[in-house]
């Protein structure tokens, strides 16, 4: 008799001889599978929101990307095409990335027209992902492991890195992907496909993720469900082609799909990536952290294949920013590796390849990794009193925003844009070639130069040009200089 069969017999005997005891156990289990996800969400959502809003008030947000999304969603809230003057005068943001799903925040922004609205919405969307993941963990392995997985995922480095960097459309992918992958683990094929379908509207590359989900369902099923898996894969690939070859080029400034990077020939890219992983460039660090967060056990699940498209386009790109374990690029990968971990644990137990002690050891490693990493991650800042104060420059930028007339146009340093963008038509300073506007006001951070789109020397030269072309210096405090054109 196998271990599973013995467990079943014991349960049946216990049910027959101690019905009240068994009923109590079932009741506690059902309570746990509801309460653990609910408490995890109730803790993480405000924690994420606090971290993001405090970062905004500490001047760690920027025009690129929070300012762009504020302008985009403000357009949706006014029932206009999504535009951002930060990208270029009247630039349609669907010509930059295909992310129409952000229109869902239009009504919310109309009620609360502030940059913080997007940060709080992102916090809620990220926290929603913990609900299906922790519920699956509780159902499969019990309350304690459910709590550990909820905390380890919720505080993972990829999630924190994303929340530490402005707002991004990937927030919508978090709950959608979590629901889809959890349904895959439960072998509920139709919900898995249904939750995956909207991912194509999150960003143009997410269609490739949908392709893999559809392909897995087609591979693991037969009949009508297999056909639906194939159609889902076709749906994902079709939207990738439409977005990259039609929509984005049609609406972009130069009629092309250009994200400031390029993919080399496949063979060359694979060779370069392999060399980088061996040589220890940022790709190696990212790959190590992606797998180490689950004690490398996620490798035992085929669901890890869902991460391949995201990892591939990033590692093959010539843009080294895509290689790093920072920014928002690793958020959805946290969903994938943690669900893959749960799937691997369940598969290994089902096939008799992992004892309860071995499973507990893996989960203990995941918990230790999360705890050890925490002091080095952005969320650790909130324990410091200084984090709860408003940066003097952020306060000054808000004061400046309050006395600039509502209809006036502003050009501002990238690290000041997010403080002004909800109240004014804003472009970045120094003005880019795509910006044809003539701002009424120029707001420059001289004390802490943004470093982009120009360095400190470039800022100085741009200010000199402005002063010689009709602007006057009217205000200077806390290292922020304000120029005005009559």
Coordinates of C-alpha atoms in Angstrom, one line a residue:
X1 CA 0.0 0.0 0.0
X2 CA 1.4 3.4 -1.0
X3 CA 1.7 6.4 1.4
X4 CA -1.2 8.1 -0.4
X5 CA -3.4 5.0 -0.1
X6 CA -2.6 4.7 3.6
X7 CA -3.5 8.4 4.1
X8 CA -6.8 7.8 2.3
X9 CA -7.6 4.8 4.5
X10 CA -6.7 6.7 7.7
X11 CA -8.9 9.6 6.6
X12 CA -11.8 7.3 5.9
X13 CA -11.5 5.5 9.2
X14 CA -11.2 8.8 11.0
X15 CA -14.3 10.1 9.3
X16 CA -16.3 7.0 10.3
X17 CA -15.2 6.8 13.9
X18 CA -14.8 10.5 14.7
X19 CA -17.2 12.5 12.5
X20 CA -17.2 15.5 14.7
X21 CA -13.4 15.7 14.8
X22 CA -13.3 15.4 11.0
X23 CA -15.9 18.0 10.5
X24 CA -14.0 20.4 12.7
X25 CA -10.8 19.7 10.7
X26 CA -12.6 20.4 7.4
X27 CA -14.1 23.6 8.8
X28 CA -10.7 24.8 9.9
X29 CA -9.2 24.0 6.5
X30 CA -12.0 25.8 4.6
X31 CA -11.5 28.8 6.9
X32 CA -7.8 28.8 6.2
X33 CA -8.2 28.7 2.5
X34 CA -10.3 31.8 2.7
X35 CA -8.6 33.7 5.5
X36 CA -5.0 33.3 4.4
X37 CA -5.5 34.8 0.9
X38 CA -7.8 37.5 2.4
X39 CA -5.3 38.5 5.1
X40 CA -2.4 38.4 2.7
X41 CA -4.2 40.8 0.3
X42 CA -5.3 43.0 3.2
X43 CA -1.7 43.3 4.4
X44 CA 0.1 43.5 1.1
X45 CA -2.2 46.0 -0.8
X46 CA -1.7 48.9 1.8
X47 CA 1.9 47.9 2.3
X48 CA 2.6 48.2 -1.5
X49 CA 0.6 51.5 -1.6
X50 CA 2.6 53.0 1.3
X51 CA 5.9 52.0 -0.3
X52 CA 5.0 53.5 -3.7
X53 CA 3.4 56.7 -2.4
X54 CA 6.3 57.3 0.0
X55 CA 8.7 56.8 -2.9
X56 CA 6.8 59.4 -4.9
X57 CA 7.0 61.9 -2.0
X58 CA 10.7 61.1 -1.7
X59 CA 11.1 62.2 -5.4
X60 CA 11.9 58.7 -6.6
X61 CA 9.3 58.8 -9.4
X62 CA 9.8 60.3 -12.8
X63 CA 8.2 61.5 -16.0
X64 CA 9.5 58.3 -17.7
X65 CA 7.4 56.3 -16.8
X66 CA 4.9 57.5 -14.2
X67 CA 4.3 60.8 -16.0
X68 CA 3.6 59.1 -19.3
X69 CA 1.0 56.8 -17.8
X70 CA -0.6 59.7 -16.0
X71 CA -1.0 61.6 -19.3
X72 CA -2.2 58.4 -21.0
X73 CA -4.8 57.5 -18.4
X74 CA -5.9 61.1 -18.1
X75 CA -6.7 61.0 -21.8
X76 CA -8.8 57.9 -21.4
X77 CA -10.6 59.6 -18.4
X78 CA -11.6 62.4 -20.8
X79 CA -12.7 59.9 -23.5
X80 CA -9.8 60.9 -25.8
X81 CA -7.2 58.9 -27.6
X82 CA -4.3 58.1 -25.2
X83 CA -1.7 60.7 -25.7
X84 CA 1.5 61.8 -23.9
X85 CA 3.4 65.0 -24.6
X86 CA 6.3 63.5 -22.7
X87 CA 6.8 61.1 -25.6
X88 CA 6.2 63.8 -28.2
X89 CA 3.7 66.5 -28.9
X90 CA 0.3 64.8 -29.1
X91 CA 2.0 61.4 -29.3
X92 CA -0.4 58.5 -29.2
X93 CA 0.9 56.1 -26.5
X94 CA -0.4 53.1 -28.5
X95 CA 2.4 53.9 -30.9
X96 CA 4.9 53.3 -28.1
X97 CA 3.4 50.2 -26.5
X98 CA 0.2 48.4 -27.1
X99 CA -1.4 48.6 -23.7
X100 CA -5.1 49.4 -24.1
X101 CA -6.0 47.7 -20.9
X102 CA -4.9 50.8 -18.9
X103 CA -8.1 52.4 -20.1
X104 CA -9.8 50.5 -17.3
X105 CA -8.2 53.1 -14.9
X106 CA -9.7 56.0 -16.7
X107 CA -12.9 56.2 -14.6
X108 CA -10.8 55.9 -11.4
X109 CA -8.5 58.6 -12.4
X110 CA -11.4 60.9 -13.4
X111 CA -12.6 60.6 -9.7
X112 CA -9.1 61.0 -8.3
X113 CA -6.9 62.9 -10.7
X114 CA -3.5 62.4 -9.0
X115 CA -0.3 60.6 -9.8
X116 CA -0.7 58.7 -6.6
X117 CA -4.0 57.2 -7.9
X118 CA -2.0 55.1 -10.4
X119 CA 0.5 54.0 -7.7
X120 CA -2.3 52.9 -5.4
X121 CA -4.1 51.1 -8.2
X122 CA -0.9 49.3 -9.1
X123 CA -0.5 48.2 -5.4
X124 CA -4.0 46.7 -5.4
X125 CA -3.5 44.9 -8.7
X126 CA -0.2 43.4 -7.5
X127 CA -1.7 42.3 -4.3
X128 CA -4.6 40.6 -6.1
X129 CA -2.1 38.1 -7.5
X130 CA -1.4 36.8 -4.0
X131 CA -5.0 35.6 -3.6
X132 CA -5.1 32.7 -6.1
X133 CA -1.4 31.8 -5.4
X134 CA -1.8 31.6 -1.6
X135 CA -5.2 29.8 -1.8
X136 CA -3.6 27.1 -4.0
X137 CA -0.8 26.7 -1.5
X138 CA -3.2 26.3 1.4
X139 CA -5.4 23.8 -0.5
X140 CA -2.4 21.7 -1.6
X141 CA -0.2 21.9 1.4
X142 CA -1.9 23.4 4.4
X143 CA -2.1 26.7 6.3
X144 CA 1.6 27.1 7.3
X145 CA 2.9 26.6 3.8
X146 CA 0.2 28.8 2.4
X147 CA 1.3 31.6 4.7
X148 CA 5.0 31.1 3.8
X149 CA 4.2 31.2 0.1
X150 CA 2.0 34.3 0.4
X151 CA 4.8 36.1 2.3
X152 CA 7.6 34.9 0.1
X153 CA 5.8 35.8 -3.1
X154 CA 4.4 39.1 -1.8
X155 CA 7.8 40.3 -0.6
X156 CA 9.9 38.8 -3.4
X157 CA 12.6 40.9 -5.1
X158 CA 10.9 41.0 -8.4
X159 CA 7.6 42.4 -7.0
X160 CA 9.4 45.0 -4.9
X161 CA 11.6 46.1 -7.8
X162 CA 8.6 46.7 -9.9
X163 CA 6.7 48.7 -7.2
X164 CA 9.9 50.7 -6.6
X165 CA 9.8 52.0 -10.2
X166 CA 6.8 54.1 -11.0
X167 CA 3.6 52.7 -12.5
X168 CA 3.5 50.2 -15.4
X169 CA 0.9 48.3 -17.4
X170 CA 2.3 45.0 -16.2
X171 CA 0.3 45.5 -13.0
X172 CA -2.8 44.2 -14.9
X173 CA -0.9 41.1 -15.9
X174 CA -0.2 40.1 -12.3
X175 CA -3.7 38.9 -11.3
X176 CA -4.6 37.6 -14.8
X177 CA -1.5 35.5 -15.1
X178 CA -1.8 34.2 -11.5
X179 CA -5.4 33.1 -12.1
X180 CA -4.5 31.4 -15.4
X181 CA -1.5 29.5 -14.0
X182 CA -3.3 28.4 -10.8
X183 CA -6.1 27.0 -13.1
X184 CA -3.4 25.1 -15.0
X185 CA -2.2 23.5 -11.8
X186 CA -5.7 22.5 -11.0
X187 CA -6.2 21.2 -14.5
X188 CA -9.1 23.5 -15.0
X189 CA -8.3 24.1 -18.7
X190 CA -11.1 26.5 -19.7
X191 CA -10.6 29.0 -16.9
X192 CA -6.9 28.8 -17.6
X193 CA -7.4 29.8 -21.2
X194 CA -10.1 32.4 -20.3
X195 CA -7.9 34.3 -17.8
X196 CA -5.0 34.2 -20.3
X197 CA -6.9 35.8 -23.2
X198 CA -6.9 39.5 -21.9
X199 CA -3.1 39.4 -21.5
X200 CA -2.7 40.4 -25.1
X201 CA -4.1 43.8 -24.2
X202 CA -1.5 44.4 -21.4
X203 CA 1.5 44.7 -23.7
X204 CA 2.5 43.6 -27.1
X205 CA 4.9 40.9 -25.9
X206 CA 2.4 39.3 -23.6
X207 CA 0.8 37.6 -26.6
X208 CA 3.8 35.2 -26.6
X209 CA 3.0 34.3 -23.0
X210 CA -0.6 33.5 -24.1
X211 CA 0.9 31.3 -26.9
X212 CA 2.7 29.1 -24.4
X213 CA -0.3 28.8 -22.1
X214 CA -2.5 27.8 -25.1
X215 CA 0.2 25.4 -26.3
X216 CA 0.5 23.7 -22.9
X217 CA -3.3 23.2 -22.7
X218 CA -3.3 21.8 -26.3
X219 CA -0.4 19.4 -25.4
X220 CA -2.0 18.1 -22.2
X221 CA -5.6 17.7 -23.4
X222 CA -7.6 16.1 -26.2
X223 CA -10.7 16.8 -28.2
X224 CA -12.5 20.1 -27.9
X225 CA -10.2 21.4 -25.2
X226 CA -7.2 20.8 -27.3
X227 CA -8.7 22.8 -30.1
X228 CA -9.4 25.6 -27.7
X229 CA -5.8 25.5 -26.6
X230 CA -4.6 25.8 -30.2
X231 CA -7.1 28.7 -30.8
X232 CA -5.8 30.5 -27.7
X233 CA -2.2 30.2 -29.0
X234 CA -3.3 31.5 -32.3
X235 CA -5.1 34.4 -30.5
X236 CA -1.9 35.3 -28.7
X237 CA 0.3 35.2 -31.8
X238 CA -2.2 37.1 -33.9
X239 CA -2.3 40.0 -31.5
X240 CA 1.5 40.1 -31.3
X241 CA 1.7 40.4 -35.1
X242 CA -1.2 43.0 -35.2
X243 CA 0.4 45.1 -32.5
X244 CA 4.0 45.0 -33.7
X245 CA 3.4 45.1 -37.4
X246 CA 0.2 47.2 -37.7
X247 CA -1.0 49.2 -34.7
X248 CA 2.3 50.5 -33.2
X249 CA 4.0 51.4 -36.5
X250 CA 0.7 53.1 -37.7
X251 CA 0.6 55.3 -34.6
X252 CA 4.3 55.8 -33.9
X253 CA 6.3 58.9 -35.0
X254 CA 8.5 57.1 -37.5
X255 CA 6.0 54.3 -38.6
X256 CA 8.0 51.6 -37.1
X257 CA 8.2 49.4 -34.0
X258 CA 11.3 50.6 -32.2
X259 CA 11.8 50.2 -28.4
X260 CA 15.4 51.6 -28.3
X261 CA 16.7 48.1 -28.7
X262 CA 17.1 45.4 -31.3
X263 CA 17.3 41.6 -31.4
X264 CA 20.4 40.3 -33.2
X265 CA 20.2 37.2 -35.5
X266 CA 18.9 34.3 -33.4
X267 CA 22.1 32.3 -33.5
X268 CA 24.2 35.3 -32.6
X269 CA 21.8 36.3 -29.8
X270 CA 21.8 32.8 -28.2
X271 CA 25.6 32.6 -28.4
X272 CA 25.9 36.1 -26.8
X273 CA 23.4 35.2 -24.1
X274 CA 25.2 31.9 -23.3
X275 CA 28.5 33.8 -23.0
X276 CA 26.9 36.4 -20.8
X277 CA 25.5 33.8 -18.4
X278 CA 28.8 32.1 -18.1
X279 CA 30.8 35.3 -17.9
X280 CA 28.5 36.6 -15.1
X281 CA 27.0 39.7 -16.8
X282 CA 23.6 41.0 -15.4
X283 CA 21.7 38.2 -17.1
X284 CA 23.5 35.7 -14.9
X285 CA 22.4 37.5 -11.8
X286 CA 18.8 37.8 -13.0
X287 CA 18.7 34.1 -14.0
X288 CA 20.2 33.0 -10.6
X289 CA 17.7 35.1 -8.6
X290 CA 14.7 34.0 -10.6
X291 CA 15.5 30.4 -9.8
X292 CA 17.0 30.8 -6.3
X293 CA 13.8 32.5 -5.0
X294 CA 12.2 29.0 -5.2
X295 CA 15.3 27.0 -4.2
X296 CA 15.6 26.0 -7.8
X297 CA 12.7 23.6 -7.4
X298 CA 10.5 25.4 -9.9
X299 CA 12.7 23.8 -12.5
X300 CA 10.8 20.6 -12.0
X301 CA 7.6 22.1 -13.3
X302 CA 6.8 22.4 -17.1
X303 CA 4.9 25.6 -16.2
X304 CA 8.3 27.3 -16.0
X305 CA 8.1 27.3 -19.9
X306 CA 5.6 30.2 -19.6
X307 CA 8.6 32.4 -18.5
X308 CA 10.6 31.6 -21.7
X309 CA 9.2 34.4 -24.0
X310 CA 9.8 37.1 -21.4
X311 CA 13.2 35.9 -20.5
X312 CA 14.1 35.3 -24.2
X313 CA 13.3 38.8 -25.5
X314 CA 15.0 40.4 -22.6
X315 CA 18.2 38.4 -22.7
X316 CA 18.5 38.4 -26.5
X317 CA 18.0 42.2 -26.6
X318 CA 21.0 44.5 -27.0
X319 CA 19.5 46.8 -24.3
X320 CA 21.4 45.9 -21.1
X321 CA 18.7 47.5 -18.9
X322 CA 16.5 44.5 -19.9
X323 CA 19.1 42.1 -18.4
X324 CA 19.1 43.4 -14.9
X325 CA 17.2 42.2 -11.8
X326 CA 15.6 45.7 -11.4
X327 CA 12.8 47.8 -12.8
X328 CA 9.4 46.2 -13.6
X329 CA 10.6 43.5 -15.9
X330 CA 10.6 40.7 -13.4
X331 CA 7.2 41.1 -11.8
X332 CA 5.3 38.6 -13.9
X333 CA 8.2 36.2 -13.6
X334 CA 7.6 36.1 -9.9
X335 CA 4.1 34.9 -10.5
X336 CA 5.4 32.2 -12.9
X337 CA 8.2 30.9 -10.7
X338 CA 6.0 30.7 -7.5
X339 CA 3.1 28.9 -9.2
X340 CA 5.7 26.7 -10.9
X341 CA 7.1 25.9 -7.4
X342 CA 3.7 24.9 -6.1
X343 CA 3.1 22.8 -9.2
X344 CA 6.5 21.1 -8.8
X345 CA 5.8 20.3 -5.2
X346 CA 2.4 18.8 -6.0
X347 CA 3.8 16.8 -8.9
X348 CA 6.7 15.5 -6.9
X349 CA 4.4 14.5 -4.0
X350 CA 1.9 12.9 -6.4
X351 CA 4.6 10.8 -8.0
X352 CA 6.2 9.8 -4.7
X353 CA 9.4 11.6 -5.5
X354 CA 9.3 13.9 -2.5
X355 CA 8.6 13.2 1.2
X356 CA 6.8 15.6 3.5
X357 CA 10.1 16.4 5.1
X358 CA 11.7 17.2 1.8
X359 CA 8.8 19.4 0.9
X360 CA 9.0 21.3 4.2
X361 CA 12.8 21.7 3.6
X362 CA 12.2 23.4 0.3
X363 CA 9.5 25.7 1.7
X364 CA 11.9 26.5 4.6
X365 CA 14.6 27.5 2.1
X366 CA 12.1 29.7 0.3
X367 CA 11.2 31.4 3.6
X368 CA 14.8 31.9 4.6
X369 CA 15.7 33.3 1.2
X370 CA 12.8 35.8 1.4
X371 CA 13.8 36.9 5.0
X372 CA 17.6 37.2 4.2
X373 CA 16.8 39.3 1.0
X374 CA 14.4 41.6 2.7
X375 CA 16.9 44.1 4.2
X376 CA 18.4 44.7 0.8
X377 CA 15.1 45.4 -0.9
X378 CA 13.2 48.7 -1.3
X379 CA 10.5 47.9 1.2
X380 CA 13.1 47.9 4.0
X381 CA 13.2 51.7 3.7
X382 CA 9.8 52.1 5.3
X383 CA 11.2 51.3 8.7
X384 CA 13.3 54.5 8.7
X385 CA 11.6 57.7 10.0
X386 CA 13.1 59.7 7.1
X387 CA 11.1 57.7 4.6
X388 CA 7.9 59.1 6.1
X389 CA 8.8 62.7 5.5
X390 CA 8.2 64.6 2.3
X391 CA 11.4 65.4 0.4
X392 CA 11.9 69.2 0.4
X393 CA 12.2 69.3 -3.4
X394 CA 9.0 67.3 -3.7
X395 CA 7.2 69.8 -1.5
X396 CA 8.7 72.7 -3.4
X397 CA 7.7 71.2 -6.7
X398 CA 4.1 70.9 -5.5
X399 CA 4.1 74.5 -4.3
X400 CA 5.3 75.6 -7.7
X401 CA 2.6 73.5 -9.4
X402 CA -0.1 75.1 -7.2
X403 CA 0.7 78.7 -8.3
X404 CA 1.3 78.0 -12.0
X405 CA -2.0 78.7 -13.8
X406 CA -3.9 75.6 -14.7
X407 CA -3.9 76.2 -18.4
X408 CA -0.1 77.0 -18.7
X409 CA 2.3 74.5 -20.3
X410 CA 5.4 73.4 -18.3
X411 CA 8.7 71.7 -19.2
X412 CA 10.4 70.1 -16.2
X413 CA 13.3 67.9 -15.3
X414 CA 12.4 64.2 -15.5
X415 CA 12.6 63.8 -11.7
X416 CA 10.2 66.6 -11.2
X417 CA 7.6 65.8 -13.9
X418 CA 5.7 63.3 -11.8
X419 CA 5.0 66.1 -9.2
X420 CA 3.5 68.4 -11.8
X421 CA 1.9 66.1 -14.4
X422 CA -1.5 65.7 -12.9
X423 CA -2.2 69.4 -12.8
X424 CA -0.5 70.7 -16.0
X425 CA 0.4 69.9 -19.6
X426 CA 4.0 68.8 -19.0
X427 CA 6.9 67.8 -21.3
X428 CA 10.4 66.9 -20.2
X429 CA 13.3 69.4 -20.0
X430 CA 15.6 69.8 -21.9
X431 CA 13.0 69.4 -24.6
X432 CA 13.4 66.5 -27.0
X433 CA 13.3 66.7 -30.7
X434 CA 9.7 65.2 -30.7
X435 CA 8.5 68.1 -28.5
X436 CA 7.3 71.1 -30.6
X437 CA 5.6 73.0 -27.9
X438 CA 6.7 76.3 -26.4
X439 CA 6.3 76.0 -22.6
X440 CA 5.2 78.9 -20.5
X441 CA 7.3 77.7 -17.6
X442 CA 10.5 75.7 -17.2
X443 CA 11.2 74.0 -13.9
X444 CA 14.7 72.6 -13.5
X445 CA 16.3 70.5 -10.8
X446 CA 19.7 72.2 -10.5
X447 CA 20.7 70.6 -7.2
X448 CA 19.9 67.0 -8.3
X449 CA 20.1 66.9 -12.1
X450 CA 17.9 64.2 -13.6
X451 CA 20.7 63.0 -15.9
X452 CA 18.2 62.5 -18.8
X453 CA 17.5 63.6 -21.5
X454 CA 20.6 65.6 -20.8
X455 CA 23.3 65.6 -18.2
X456 CA 24.1 68.5 -15.9
X457 CA 26.0 70.3 -18.6
X458 CA 23.2 69.8 -21.1
X459 CA 20.7 71.3 -18.5
X460 CA 22.9 74.3 -18.1
X461 CA 23.2 74.9 -21.9
X462 CA 19.4 74.5 -22.3
X463 CA 18.8 77.0 -19.6
X464 CA 21.2 79.5 -21.2
X465 CA 19.3 79.1 -24.5
X466 CA 16.0 79.7 -22.8
X467 CA 17.2 82.8 -21.0
X468 CA 18.5 84.2 -24.3
X469 CA 15.2 83.5 -26.1
X470 CA 12.8 85.3 -23.8
X471 CA 12.5 83.4 -20.5
X472 CA 13.2 85.1 -17.2
X473 CA 14.5 83.4 -14.0
X474 CA 11.7 84.1 -11.5
X475 CA 12.1 81.6 -8.7
X476 CA 14.9 79.5 -7.1
X477 CA 14.6 77.5 -3.9
X478 CA 15.7 74.1 -2.7
X479 CA 17.8 73.7 -5.8
X480 CA 14.9 74.1 -8.1
X481 CA 15.0 76.9 -10.7
X482 CA 11.9 78.3 -12.4
X483 CA 11.9 80.2 -15.7
X484 CA 8.9 82.0 -17.1
X485 CA 8.1 83.3 -20.6
X486 CA 5.7 86.2 -20.8

